[in-house]
Coordinates of C-alpha atoms and ligand atoms in Angstrom, one line a residue:
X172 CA -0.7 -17.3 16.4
X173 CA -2.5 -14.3 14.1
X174 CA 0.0 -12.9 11.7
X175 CA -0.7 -9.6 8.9
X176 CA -0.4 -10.7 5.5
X177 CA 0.5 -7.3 3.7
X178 CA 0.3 -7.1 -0.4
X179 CA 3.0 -4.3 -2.0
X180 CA 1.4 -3.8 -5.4
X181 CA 4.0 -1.9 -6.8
X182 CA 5.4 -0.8 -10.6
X183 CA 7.4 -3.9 -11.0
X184 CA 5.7 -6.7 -8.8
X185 CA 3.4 -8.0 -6.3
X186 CA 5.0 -8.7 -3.1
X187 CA 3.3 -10.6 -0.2
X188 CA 5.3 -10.1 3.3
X189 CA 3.9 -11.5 6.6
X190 CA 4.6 -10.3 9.8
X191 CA 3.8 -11.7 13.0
X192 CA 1.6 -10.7 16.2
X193 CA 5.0 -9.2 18.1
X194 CA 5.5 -7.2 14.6
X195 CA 8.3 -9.1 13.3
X196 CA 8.8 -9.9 9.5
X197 CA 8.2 -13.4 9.2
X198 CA 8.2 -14.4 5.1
X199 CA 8.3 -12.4 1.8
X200 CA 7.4 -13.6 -1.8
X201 CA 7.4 -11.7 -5.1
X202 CA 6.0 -12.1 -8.4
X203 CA 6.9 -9.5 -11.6
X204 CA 4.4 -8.7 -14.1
X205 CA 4.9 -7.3 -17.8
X206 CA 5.4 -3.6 -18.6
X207 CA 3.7 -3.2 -21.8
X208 CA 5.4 -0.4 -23.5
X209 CA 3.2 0.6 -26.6
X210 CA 5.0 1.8 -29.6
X211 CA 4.1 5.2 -29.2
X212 CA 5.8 5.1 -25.5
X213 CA 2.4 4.5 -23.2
X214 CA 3.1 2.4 -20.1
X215 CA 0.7 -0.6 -19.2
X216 CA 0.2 -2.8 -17.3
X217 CA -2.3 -5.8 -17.5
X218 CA -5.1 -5.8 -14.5
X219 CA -5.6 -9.2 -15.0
X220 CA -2.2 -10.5 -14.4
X221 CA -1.8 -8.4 -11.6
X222 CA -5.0 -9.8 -9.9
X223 CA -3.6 -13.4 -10.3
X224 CA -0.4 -12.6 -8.9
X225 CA -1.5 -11.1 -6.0
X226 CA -3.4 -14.1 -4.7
X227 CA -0.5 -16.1 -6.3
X228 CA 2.0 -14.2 -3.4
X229 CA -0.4 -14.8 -0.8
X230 CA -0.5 -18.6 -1.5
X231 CA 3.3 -18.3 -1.6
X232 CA 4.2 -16.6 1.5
X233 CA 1.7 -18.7 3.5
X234 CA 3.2 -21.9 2.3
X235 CA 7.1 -20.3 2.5
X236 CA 6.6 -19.8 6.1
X237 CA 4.8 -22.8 7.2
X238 CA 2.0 -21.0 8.9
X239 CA -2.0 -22.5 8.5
X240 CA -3.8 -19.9 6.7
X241 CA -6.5 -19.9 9.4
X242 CA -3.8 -17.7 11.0
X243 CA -4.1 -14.7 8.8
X244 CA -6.3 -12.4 10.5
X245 CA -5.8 -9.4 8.7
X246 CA -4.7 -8.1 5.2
X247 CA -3.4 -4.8 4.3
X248 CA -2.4 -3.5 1.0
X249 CA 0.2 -0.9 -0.3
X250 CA 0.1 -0.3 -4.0
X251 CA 1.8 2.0 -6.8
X252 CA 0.0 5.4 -6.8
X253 CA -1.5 7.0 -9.9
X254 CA -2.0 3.9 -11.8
X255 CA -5.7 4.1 -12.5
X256 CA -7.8 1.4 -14.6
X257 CA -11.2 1.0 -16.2
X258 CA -13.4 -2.0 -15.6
X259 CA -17.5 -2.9 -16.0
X260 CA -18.8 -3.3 -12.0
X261 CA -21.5 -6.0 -13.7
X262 CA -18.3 -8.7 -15.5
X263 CA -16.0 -7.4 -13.6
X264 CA -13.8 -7.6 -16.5
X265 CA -11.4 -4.9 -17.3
X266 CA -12.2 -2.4 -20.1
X267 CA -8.5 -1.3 -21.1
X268 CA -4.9 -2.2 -20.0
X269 CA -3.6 -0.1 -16.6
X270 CA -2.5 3.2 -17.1
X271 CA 1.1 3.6 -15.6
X272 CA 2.1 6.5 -13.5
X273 CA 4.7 6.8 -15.6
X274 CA 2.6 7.2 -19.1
X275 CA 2.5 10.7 -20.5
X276 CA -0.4 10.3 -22.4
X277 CA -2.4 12.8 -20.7
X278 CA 0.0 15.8 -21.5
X279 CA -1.5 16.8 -24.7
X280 CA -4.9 16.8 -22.7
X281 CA -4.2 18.4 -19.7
X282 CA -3.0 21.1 -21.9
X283 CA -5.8 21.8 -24.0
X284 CA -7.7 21.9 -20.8
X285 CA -5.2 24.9 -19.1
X286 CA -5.9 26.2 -22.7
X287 CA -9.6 26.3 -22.9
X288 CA -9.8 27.1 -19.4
X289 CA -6.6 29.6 -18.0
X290 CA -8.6 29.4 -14.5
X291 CA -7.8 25.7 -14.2
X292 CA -4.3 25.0 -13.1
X293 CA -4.9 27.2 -10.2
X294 CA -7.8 25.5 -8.9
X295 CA -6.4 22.2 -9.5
X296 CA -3.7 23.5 -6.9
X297 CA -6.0 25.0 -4.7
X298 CA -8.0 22.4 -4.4
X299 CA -6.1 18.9 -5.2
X300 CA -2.7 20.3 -3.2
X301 CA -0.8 19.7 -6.5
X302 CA -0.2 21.2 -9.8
X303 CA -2.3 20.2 -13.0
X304 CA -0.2 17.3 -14.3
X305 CA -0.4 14.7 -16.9
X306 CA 1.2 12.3 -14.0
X307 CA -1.7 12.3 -11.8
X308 CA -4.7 9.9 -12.2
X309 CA -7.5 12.7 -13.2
X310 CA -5.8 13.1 -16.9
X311 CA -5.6 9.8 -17.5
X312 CA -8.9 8.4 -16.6
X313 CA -10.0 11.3 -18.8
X314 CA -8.2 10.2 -21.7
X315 CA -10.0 6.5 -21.0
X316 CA -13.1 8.1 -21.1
X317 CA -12.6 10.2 -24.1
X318 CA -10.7 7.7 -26.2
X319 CA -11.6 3.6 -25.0
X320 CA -15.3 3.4 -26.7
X321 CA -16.1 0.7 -24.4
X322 CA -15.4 3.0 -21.1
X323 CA -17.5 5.5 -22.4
X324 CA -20.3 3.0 -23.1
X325 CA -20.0 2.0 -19.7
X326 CA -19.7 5.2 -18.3
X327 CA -23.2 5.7 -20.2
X328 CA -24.5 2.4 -19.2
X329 CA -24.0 3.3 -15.4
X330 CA -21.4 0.7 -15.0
X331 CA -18.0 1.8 -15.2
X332 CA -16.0 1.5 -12.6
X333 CA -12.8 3.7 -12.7
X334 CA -10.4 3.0 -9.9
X335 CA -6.6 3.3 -8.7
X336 CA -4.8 0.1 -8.1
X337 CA -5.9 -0.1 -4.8
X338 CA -9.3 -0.5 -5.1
X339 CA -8.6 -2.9 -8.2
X340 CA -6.9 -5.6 -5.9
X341 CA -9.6 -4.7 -3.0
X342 CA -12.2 -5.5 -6.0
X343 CA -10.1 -8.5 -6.5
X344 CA -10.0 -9.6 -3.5
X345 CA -13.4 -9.6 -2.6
X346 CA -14.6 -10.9 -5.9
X347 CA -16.5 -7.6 -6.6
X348 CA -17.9 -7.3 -3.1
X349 CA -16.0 -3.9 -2.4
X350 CA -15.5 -0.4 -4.8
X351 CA -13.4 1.7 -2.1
X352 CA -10.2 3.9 -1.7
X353 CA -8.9 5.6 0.7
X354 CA -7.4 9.0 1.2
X355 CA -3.3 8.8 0.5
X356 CA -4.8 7.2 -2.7
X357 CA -7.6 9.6 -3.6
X358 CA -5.5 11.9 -3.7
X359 CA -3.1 11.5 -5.9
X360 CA -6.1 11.1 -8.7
X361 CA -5.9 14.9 -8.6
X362 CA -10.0 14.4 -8.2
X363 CA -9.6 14.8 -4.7
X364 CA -10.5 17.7 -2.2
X365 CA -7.9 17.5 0.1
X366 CA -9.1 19.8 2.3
X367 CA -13.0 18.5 2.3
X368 CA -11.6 15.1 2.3
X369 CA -14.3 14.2 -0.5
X370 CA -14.0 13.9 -4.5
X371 CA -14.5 17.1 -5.7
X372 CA -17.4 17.7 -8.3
X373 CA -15.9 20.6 -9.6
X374 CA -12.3 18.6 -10.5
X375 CA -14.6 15.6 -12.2
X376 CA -16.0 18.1 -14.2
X377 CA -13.2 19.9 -15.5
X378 CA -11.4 16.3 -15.8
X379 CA -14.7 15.2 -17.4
X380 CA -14.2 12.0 -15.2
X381 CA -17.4 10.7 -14.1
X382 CA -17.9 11.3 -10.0
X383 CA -20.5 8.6 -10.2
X384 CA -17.1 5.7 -11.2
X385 CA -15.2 6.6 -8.9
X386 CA -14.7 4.4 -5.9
X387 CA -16.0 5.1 -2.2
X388 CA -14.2 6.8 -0.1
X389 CA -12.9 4.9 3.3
X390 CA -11.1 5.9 6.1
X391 CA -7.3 4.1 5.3
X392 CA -8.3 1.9 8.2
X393 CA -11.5 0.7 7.7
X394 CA -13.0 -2.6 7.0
X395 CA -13.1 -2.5 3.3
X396 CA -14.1 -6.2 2.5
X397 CA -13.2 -9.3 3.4
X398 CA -11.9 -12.3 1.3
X399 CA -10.5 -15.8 1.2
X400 CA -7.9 -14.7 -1.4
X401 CA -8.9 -17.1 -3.7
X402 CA -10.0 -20.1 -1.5
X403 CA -6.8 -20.0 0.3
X404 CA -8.1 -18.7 3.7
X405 CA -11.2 -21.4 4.6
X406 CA -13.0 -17.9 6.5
X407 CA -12.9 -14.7 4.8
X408 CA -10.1 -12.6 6.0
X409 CA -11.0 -8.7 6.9
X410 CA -9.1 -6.2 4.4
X411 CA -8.8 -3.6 6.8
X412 CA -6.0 -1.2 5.9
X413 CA -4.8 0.8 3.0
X414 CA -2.1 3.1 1.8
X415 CA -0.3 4.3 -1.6
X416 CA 3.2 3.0 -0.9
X417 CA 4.9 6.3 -0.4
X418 CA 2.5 7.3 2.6
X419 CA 2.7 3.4 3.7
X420 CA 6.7 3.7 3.8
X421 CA 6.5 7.0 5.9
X422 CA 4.2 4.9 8.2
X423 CA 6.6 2.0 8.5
X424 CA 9.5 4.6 9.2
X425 CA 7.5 5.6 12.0
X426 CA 6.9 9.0 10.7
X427 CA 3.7 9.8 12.8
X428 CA 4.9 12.8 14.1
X429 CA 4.6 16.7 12.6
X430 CA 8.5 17.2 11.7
X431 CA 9.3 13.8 10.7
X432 CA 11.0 12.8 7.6
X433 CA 11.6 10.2 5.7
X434 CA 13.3 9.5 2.0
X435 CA 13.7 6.7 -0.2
X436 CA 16.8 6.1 -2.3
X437 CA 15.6 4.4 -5.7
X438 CA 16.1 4.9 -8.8
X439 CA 14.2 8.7 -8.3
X440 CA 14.1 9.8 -5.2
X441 CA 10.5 10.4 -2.3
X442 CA 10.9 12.5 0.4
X443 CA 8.0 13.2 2.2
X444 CA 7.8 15.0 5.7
X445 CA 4.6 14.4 8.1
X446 CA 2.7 17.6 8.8
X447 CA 0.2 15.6 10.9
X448 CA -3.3 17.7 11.3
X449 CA -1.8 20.6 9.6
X450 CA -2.6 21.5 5.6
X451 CA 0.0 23.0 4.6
X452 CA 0.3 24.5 1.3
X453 CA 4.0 24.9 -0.5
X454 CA 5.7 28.2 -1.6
X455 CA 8.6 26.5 -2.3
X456 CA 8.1 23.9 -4.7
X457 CA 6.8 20.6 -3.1
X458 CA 3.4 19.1 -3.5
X459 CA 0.7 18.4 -0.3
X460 CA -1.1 15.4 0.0
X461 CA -3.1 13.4 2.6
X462 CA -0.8 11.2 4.7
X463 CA -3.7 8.5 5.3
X464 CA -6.7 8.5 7.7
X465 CA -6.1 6.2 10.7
X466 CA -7.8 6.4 14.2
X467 CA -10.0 8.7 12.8
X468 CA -7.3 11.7 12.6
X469 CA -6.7 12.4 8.9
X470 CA -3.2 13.5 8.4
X471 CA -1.0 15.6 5.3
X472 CA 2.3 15.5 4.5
X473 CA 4.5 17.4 2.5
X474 CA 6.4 15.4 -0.4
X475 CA 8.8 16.1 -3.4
X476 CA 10.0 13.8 -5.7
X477 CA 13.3 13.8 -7.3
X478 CA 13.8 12.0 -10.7
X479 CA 17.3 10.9 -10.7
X480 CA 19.1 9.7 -7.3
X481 CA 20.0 6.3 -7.7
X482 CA 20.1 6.4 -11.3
X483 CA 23.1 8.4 -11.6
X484 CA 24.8 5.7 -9.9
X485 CA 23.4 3.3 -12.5
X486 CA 24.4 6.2 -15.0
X487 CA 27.8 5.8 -14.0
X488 CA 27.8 2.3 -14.0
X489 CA 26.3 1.4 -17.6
X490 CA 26.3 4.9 -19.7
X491 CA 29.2 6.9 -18.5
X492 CA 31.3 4.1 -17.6
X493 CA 33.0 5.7 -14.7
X494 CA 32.5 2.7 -12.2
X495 CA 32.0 -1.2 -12.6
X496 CA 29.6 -1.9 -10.2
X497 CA 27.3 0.4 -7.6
X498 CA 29.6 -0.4 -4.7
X499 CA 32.4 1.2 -6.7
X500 CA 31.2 4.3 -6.6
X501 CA 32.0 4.5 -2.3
X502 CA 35.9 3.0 -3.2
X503 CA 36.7 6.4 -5.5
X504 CA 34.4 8.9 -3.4
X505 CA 36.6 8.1 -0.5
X506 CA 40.0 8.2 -2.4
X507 CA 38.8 11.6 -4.0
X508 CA 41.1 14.7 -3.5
X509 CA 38.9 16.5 -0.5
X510 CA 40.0 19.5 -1.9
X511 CA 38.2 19.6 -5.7
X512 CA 36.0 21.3 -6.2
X513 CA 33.9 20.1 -9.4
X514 CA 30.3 19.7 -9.1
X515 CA 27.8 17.4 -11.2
X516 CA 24.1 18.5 -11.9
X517 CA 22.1 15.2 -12.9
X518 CA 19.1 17.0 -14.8
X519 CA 19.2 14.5 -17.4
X520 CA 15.2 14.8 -18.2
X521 CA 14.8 18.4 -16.8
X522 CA 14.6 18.6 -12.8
X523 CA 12.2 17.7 -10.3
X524 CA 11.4 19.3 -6.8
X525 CA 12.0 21.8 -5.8
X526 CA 13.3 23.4 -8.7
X527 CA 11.0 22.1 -11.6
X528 CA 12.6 23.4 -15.0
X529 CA 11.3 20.6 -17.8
X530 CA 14.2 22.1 -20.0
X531 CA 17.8 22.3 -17.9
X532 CA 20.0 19.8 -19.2
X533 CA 22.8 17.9 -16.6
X534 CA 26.3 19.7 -16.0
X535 CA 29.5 19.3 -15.2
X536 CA 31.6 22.4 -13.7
X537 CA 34.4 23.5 -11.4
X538 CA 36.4 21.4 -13.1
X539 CA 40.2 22.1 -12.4
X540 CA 43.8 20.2 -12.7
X541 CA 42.9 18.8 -9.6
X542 CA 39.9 16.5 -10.9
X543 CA 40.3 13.5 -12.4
X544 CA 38.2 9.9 -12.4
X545 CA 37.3 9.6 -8.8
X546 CA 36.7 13.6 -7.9
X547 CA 33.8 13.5 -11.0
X548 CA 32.7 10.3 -9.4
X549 CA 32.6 11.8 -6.0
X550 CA 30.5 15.0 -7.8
X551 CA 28.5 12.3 -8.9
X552 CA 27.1 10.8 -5.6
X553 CA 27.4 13.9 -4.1
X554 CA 24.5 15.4 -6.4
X555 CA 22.5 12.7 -4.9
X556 CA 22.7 14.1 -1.3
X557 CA 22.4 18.1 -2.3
X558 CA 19.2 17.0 -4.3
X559 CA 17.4 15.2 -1.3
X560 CA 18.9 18.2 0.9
X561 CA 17.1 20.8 -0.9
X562 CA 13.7 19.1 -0.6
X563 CA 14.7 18.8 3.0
X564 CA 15.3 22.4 2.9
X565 CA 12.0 23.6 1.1
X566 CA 10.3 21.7 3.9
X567 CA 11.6 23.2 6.8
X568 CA 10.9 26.5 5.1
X569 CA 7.3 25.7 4.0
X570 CA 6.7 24.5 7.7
X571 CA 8.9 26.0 9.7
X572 CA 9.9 22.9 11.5
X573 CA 13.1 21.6 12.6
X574 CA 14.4 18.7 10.6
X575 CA 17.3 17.0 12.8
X576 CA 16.5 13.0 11.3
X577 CA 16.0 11.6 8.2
X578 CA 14.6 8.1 7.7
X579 CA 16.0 7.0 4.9
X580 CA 15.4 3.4 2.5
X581 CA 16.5 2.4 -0.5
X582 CA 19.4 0.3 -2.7
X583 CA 21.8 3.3 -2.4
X584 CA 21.7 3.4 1.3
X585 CA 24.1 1.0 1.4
X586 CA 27.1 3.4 0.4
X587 CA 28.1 4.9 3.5
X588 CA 30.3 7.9 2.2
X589 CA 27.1 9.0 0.4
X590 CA 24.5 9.0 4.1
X591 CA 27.5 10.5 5.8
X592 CA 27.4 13.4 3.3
X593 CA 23.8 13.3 3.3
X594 CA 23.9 13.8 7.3
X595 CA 26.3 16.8 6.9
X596 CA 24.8 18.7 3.9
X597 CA 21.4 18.3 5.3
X598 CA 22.7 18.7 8.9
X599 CA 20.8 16.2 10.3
X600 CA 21.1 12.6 11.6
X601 CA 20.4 10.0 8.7
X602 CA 18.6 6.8 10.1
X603 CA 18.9 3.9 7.6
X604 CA 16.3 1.2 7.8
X605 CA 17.5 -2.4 7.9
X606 CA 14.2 -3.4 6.8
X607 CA 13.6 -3.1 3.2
X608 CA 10.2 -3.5 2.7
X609 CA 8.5 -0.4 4.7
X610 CA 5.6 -0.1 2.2
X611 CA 4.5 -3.6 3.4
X612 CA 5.5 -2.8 7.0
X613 CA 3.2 0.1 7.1
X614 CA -0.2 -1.2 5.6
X615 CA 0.7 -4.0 7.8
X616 CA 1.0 -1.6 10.7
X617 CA -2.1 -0.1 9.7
X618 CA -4.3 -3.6 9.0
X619 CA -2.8 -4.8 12.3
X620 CA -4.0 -2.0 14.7
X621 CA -7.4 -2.2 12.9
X622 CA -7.6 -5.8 13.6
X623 CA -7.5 -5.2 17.3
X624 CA -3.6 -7.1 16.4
X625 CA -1.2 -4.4 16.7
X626 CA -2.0 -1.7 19.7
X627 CA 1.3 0.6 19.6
X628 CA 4.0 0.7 16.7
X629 CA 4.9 -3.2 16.9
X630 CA 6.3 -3.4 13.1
X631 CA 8.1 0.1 12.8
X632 CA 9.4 -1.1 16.4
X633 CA 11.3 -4.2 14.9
X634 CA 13.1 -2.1 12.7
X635 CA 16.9 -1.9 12.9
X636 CA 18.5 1.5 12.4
X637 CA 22.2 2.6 11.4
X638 CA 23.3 5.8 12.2
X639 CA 25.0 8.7 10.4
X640 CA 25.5 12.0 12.7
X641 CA 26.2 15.8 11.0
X642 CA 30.2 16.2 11.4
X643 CA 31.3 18.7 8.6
X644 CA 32.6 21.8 10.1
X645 CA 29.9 24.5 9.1
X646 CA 32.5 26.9 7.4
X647 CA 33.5 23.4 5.0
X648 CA 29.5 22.7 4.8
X649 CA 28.7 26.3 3.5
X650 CA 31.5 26.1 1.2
X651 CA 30.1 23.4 -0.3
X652 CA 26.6 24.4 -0.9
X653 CA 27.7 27.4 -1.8
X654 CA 29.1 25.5 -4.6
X655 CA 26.3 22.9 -5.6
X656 CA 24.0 26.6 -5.9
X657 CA 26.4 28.3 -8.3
X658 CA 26.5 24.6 -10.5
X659 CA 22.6 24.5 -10.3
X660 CA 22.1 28.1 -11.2
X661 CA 24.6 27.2 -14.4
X662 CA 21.8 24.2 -15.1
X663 CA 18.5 26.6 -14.6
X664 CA 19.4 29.5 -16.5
X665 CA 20.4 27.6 -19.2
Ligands
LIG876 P1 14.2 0.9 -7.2 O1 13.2 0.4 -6.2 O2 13.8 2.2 -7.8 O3 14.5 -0.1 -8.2 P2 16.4 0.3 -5.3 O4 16.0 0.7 -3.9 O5 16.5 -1.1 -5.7 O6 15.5 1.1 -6.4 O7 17.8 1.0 -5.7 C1 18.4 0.9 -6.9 C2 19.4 2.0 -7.2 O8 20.4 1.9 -6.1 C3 20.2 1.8 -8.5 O9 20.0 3.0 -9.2 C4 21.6 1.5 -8.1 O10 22.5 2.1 -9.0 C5 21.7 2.2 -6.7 N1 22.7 1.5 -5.8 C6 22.8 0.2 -5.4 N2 23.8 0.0 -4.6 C7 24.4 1.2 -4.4 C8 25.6 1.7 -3.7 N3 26.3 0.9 -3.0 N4 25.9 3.0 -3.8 C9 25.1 3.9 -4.5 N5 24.1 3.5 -5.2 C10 23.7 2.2 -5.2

């Protein structure tokens, strides 16, 4: 029997899931690696430990579910986006720890750069689909190349290879054999044309990034190498899809359709609504990017990110004190006085899409004699839902679409006072997964239908959904926007 052995690469570990030939999840294993917080607050992570633990997880999940590894016939990877490393294509060794998404060493560059050169934010928008930012890949490698001596001796030396994680587990994998991305990667480097569909010359310049390190560019469901994971496969397996894991997760919701939405609950929050051939640029705060390239159709999607969703709850829980355990917060939000009316703004580093202000600080208002413990915990999980609404929101204005579903993922999907709010405030029908790992479901999707495996949507078909249909009465619903607009505009005009 062939099965899809899909690697998540992801901020906190290497996951290995396998799913079968009817699209069923058979086995998943995990492995966590170190995050190397310098003193001075960069994030790493080491590109060698990662490498072992990826084919450590595919050893694992092929032993965990009793399956002969001549039965792998395809392997797809998902993988943390704008993590970006340095390495010498002749050693293959690595010339400097990852950089982490979430490192901020880049601000002080990509500054100087808008300084030098006022032109360059706006073509960074115009032409990478997002705003010059220290978060993307482009400032980072730049900072490798400017401040690692041994990347810029490689860079001089013709041999540097500077790559997002994907293309470091595909090198990996294939023991040097393959240098390749794909789109949904590329372009979050910010290097990335995303209407060409090519690097951009003009963004390596400004960046300073050499063109000539970066990786080549693949369709997301090409053959990009093949490999026997370490000797564990006796023939080398094709690796023969690839996506960063937020475009992967819209794929294993089944978002292929313009119009579709889907949103994971984490700690922050990714919403991200398919646009399919349609580019289409935001006046109202999100970013574009390229959904993937599959079947020869390259697609875009719309996305914001929220930074605090699911860390409120975990706010609550270990900083505030409000509530015990996660699970806690449903109990008071449901014994709550429906009638209060206090509202909690959770811009505890600044806020995200759609509203981006670096400098408003969280809130509390409307508080009255009627709110006590479990009306500011309800405000609480409530700021959760208005915050994904109002992406939701910014997409059906930037597109013009009607949004009446929401795929949604994530730890606080599992409190069903908050996706019934979510369904009203958003008026539209919330779909939870029952599958958590939709990153690895859609690269497996993706490797499967290029391996001749899959032919329709077998994984995303396995999926079991609960419901949560729109039932506020619109006059409550207004009401209560009305209400989370005034408390935001308190937090924005600060
Ligand atoms: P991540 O992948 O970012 O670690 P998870 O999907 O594991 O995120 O979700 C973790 C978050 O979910 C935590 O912030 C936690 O507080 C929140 N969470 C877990 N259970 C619940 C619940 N029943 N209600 C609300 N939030 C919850």
């Amino acid at each position: 029997m062939p099965y899809v052995l899909s690697i998540d690469q992801s901020t906190q570990g290497t996951k290995a899931v396998l799913f079968g030939a009817d699209g069923r999840l058979v086995a998943k294993t995990a492995r966590p690696h170190r995050q190397i917080i310098q003193d001075n607050g960069y994030v790493e992570h080491d590109p060698a430990e990662i490498a072992a633990n990826v084919t450590q997880v595919m050893r694992e999940v092929v032993e965990l579910s009793g399956i002969e590894p001549t039965e792998v016939a395809a392997v797809g990877i998902s993988n943390q986006r704008e993590t970006c490393m340095a390495w010498d294509r002749v050693t293959g060794e690595p010339l400097y720890h990852a950089v982490v998404w979430q490192c901020a060493r880049a601000k002080e560059l990509c500054a100087q750069l808008v300084a030098e050169r006022p032109e360059a934010a706006q073509r960074v928008r115009e032409l990478s689909g997002m705003n010059l930012s220290p978060y993307f890949s482009a400032g980072k490698m730049a900072w490798l190349v400017r401040n690692v001596p041994a990347v810029a001796a490689a860079a001089q030396a013709g041999t540097l290879a500077l790559g997002t994680m994907d293309s470091w587990v595909l090198w990996c994998l294939t023991e040097g054999q393959a240098f390749a991305t794909e789109p949904s990667n590329a372009c979050r480097t910010q290097l990335y044309d995303i209407a060409a569909g090519t690097w951009s010359d003009e963004l390596c310049a400004l960046f300073g990034v050499p063109r000539a390190a970066l990786p080549e560019l693949h369709a997301s469901d090409a053959v990009f190498g093949h490999t026997t994971a370490g000797g564990l496969f006796p023939a080398p397996v094709p690796v023969c899809g690839m996506l960063g894991d937020s475009q992967a997760a819209l794929f294993g919701q089944g978002c292929v359709e313009a119009g579709q939405v889907k949103a994971t609950y984490g700690t922050g929050s990714s919403v991200m609504m398919q646009t399919g051939a349609r580019l289409v640029r935001s006046g109202a705060g999100l970013v574009t990017s390229v959904a993937g390239e599959i079947g020869g159709q390259r697609s875009y999607v719309l996305e914001g990110n929220i930074n605090y969703t699911g860390a409120v709850v975990s706010w609550m829980k270990d900083d505030a004190r409000l509530i015990g355990d996660p699970g806690d917060a449903e109990l008071c939000a449901r014994r709550a006085n429906p009638a209060d009316r206090a509202y909690f703004v959770p811009a505890f580093t600044g806020l995200g899409a759609p509203y981006w202000d670096d400098e408003a600080t969280g809130l509390l208002t409307g508080v009255t004699r009627t709110t006590g413990h479990d009306e500011i915990v309800r405000a609480c999980l409530e700021s959760i839902a208005y915050q994904i609404g109002d992406v939701v929101d910014a997409m059906r204005a930037d597109t013009g679409l009607t949004v009446d579903e929401l795929r949604v993922d994530g730890g606080p999907t599992a409190n069903g006072y908050l996706m019934q709010f979510q369904a009203d405030v958003s008026d539209a029908r919330v779909s939870v997964s029952s599958v958590a790992e939709l990153s690895a479901a859609g690269a497996a999707q993706v490797a499967g239908l290029a391996a001749g495996l899959y032919h329709g949507h077998e994984v995303t078909d396995q999926i079991q959904r609960t419901l949560y249909q729109p039932a506020m009465e619109p006059a409550r619903r207004a009401r209560k926007l009305d209400g989370w607009r005034a408390a935001l505009a308190q937090a924005l005009h600060h």
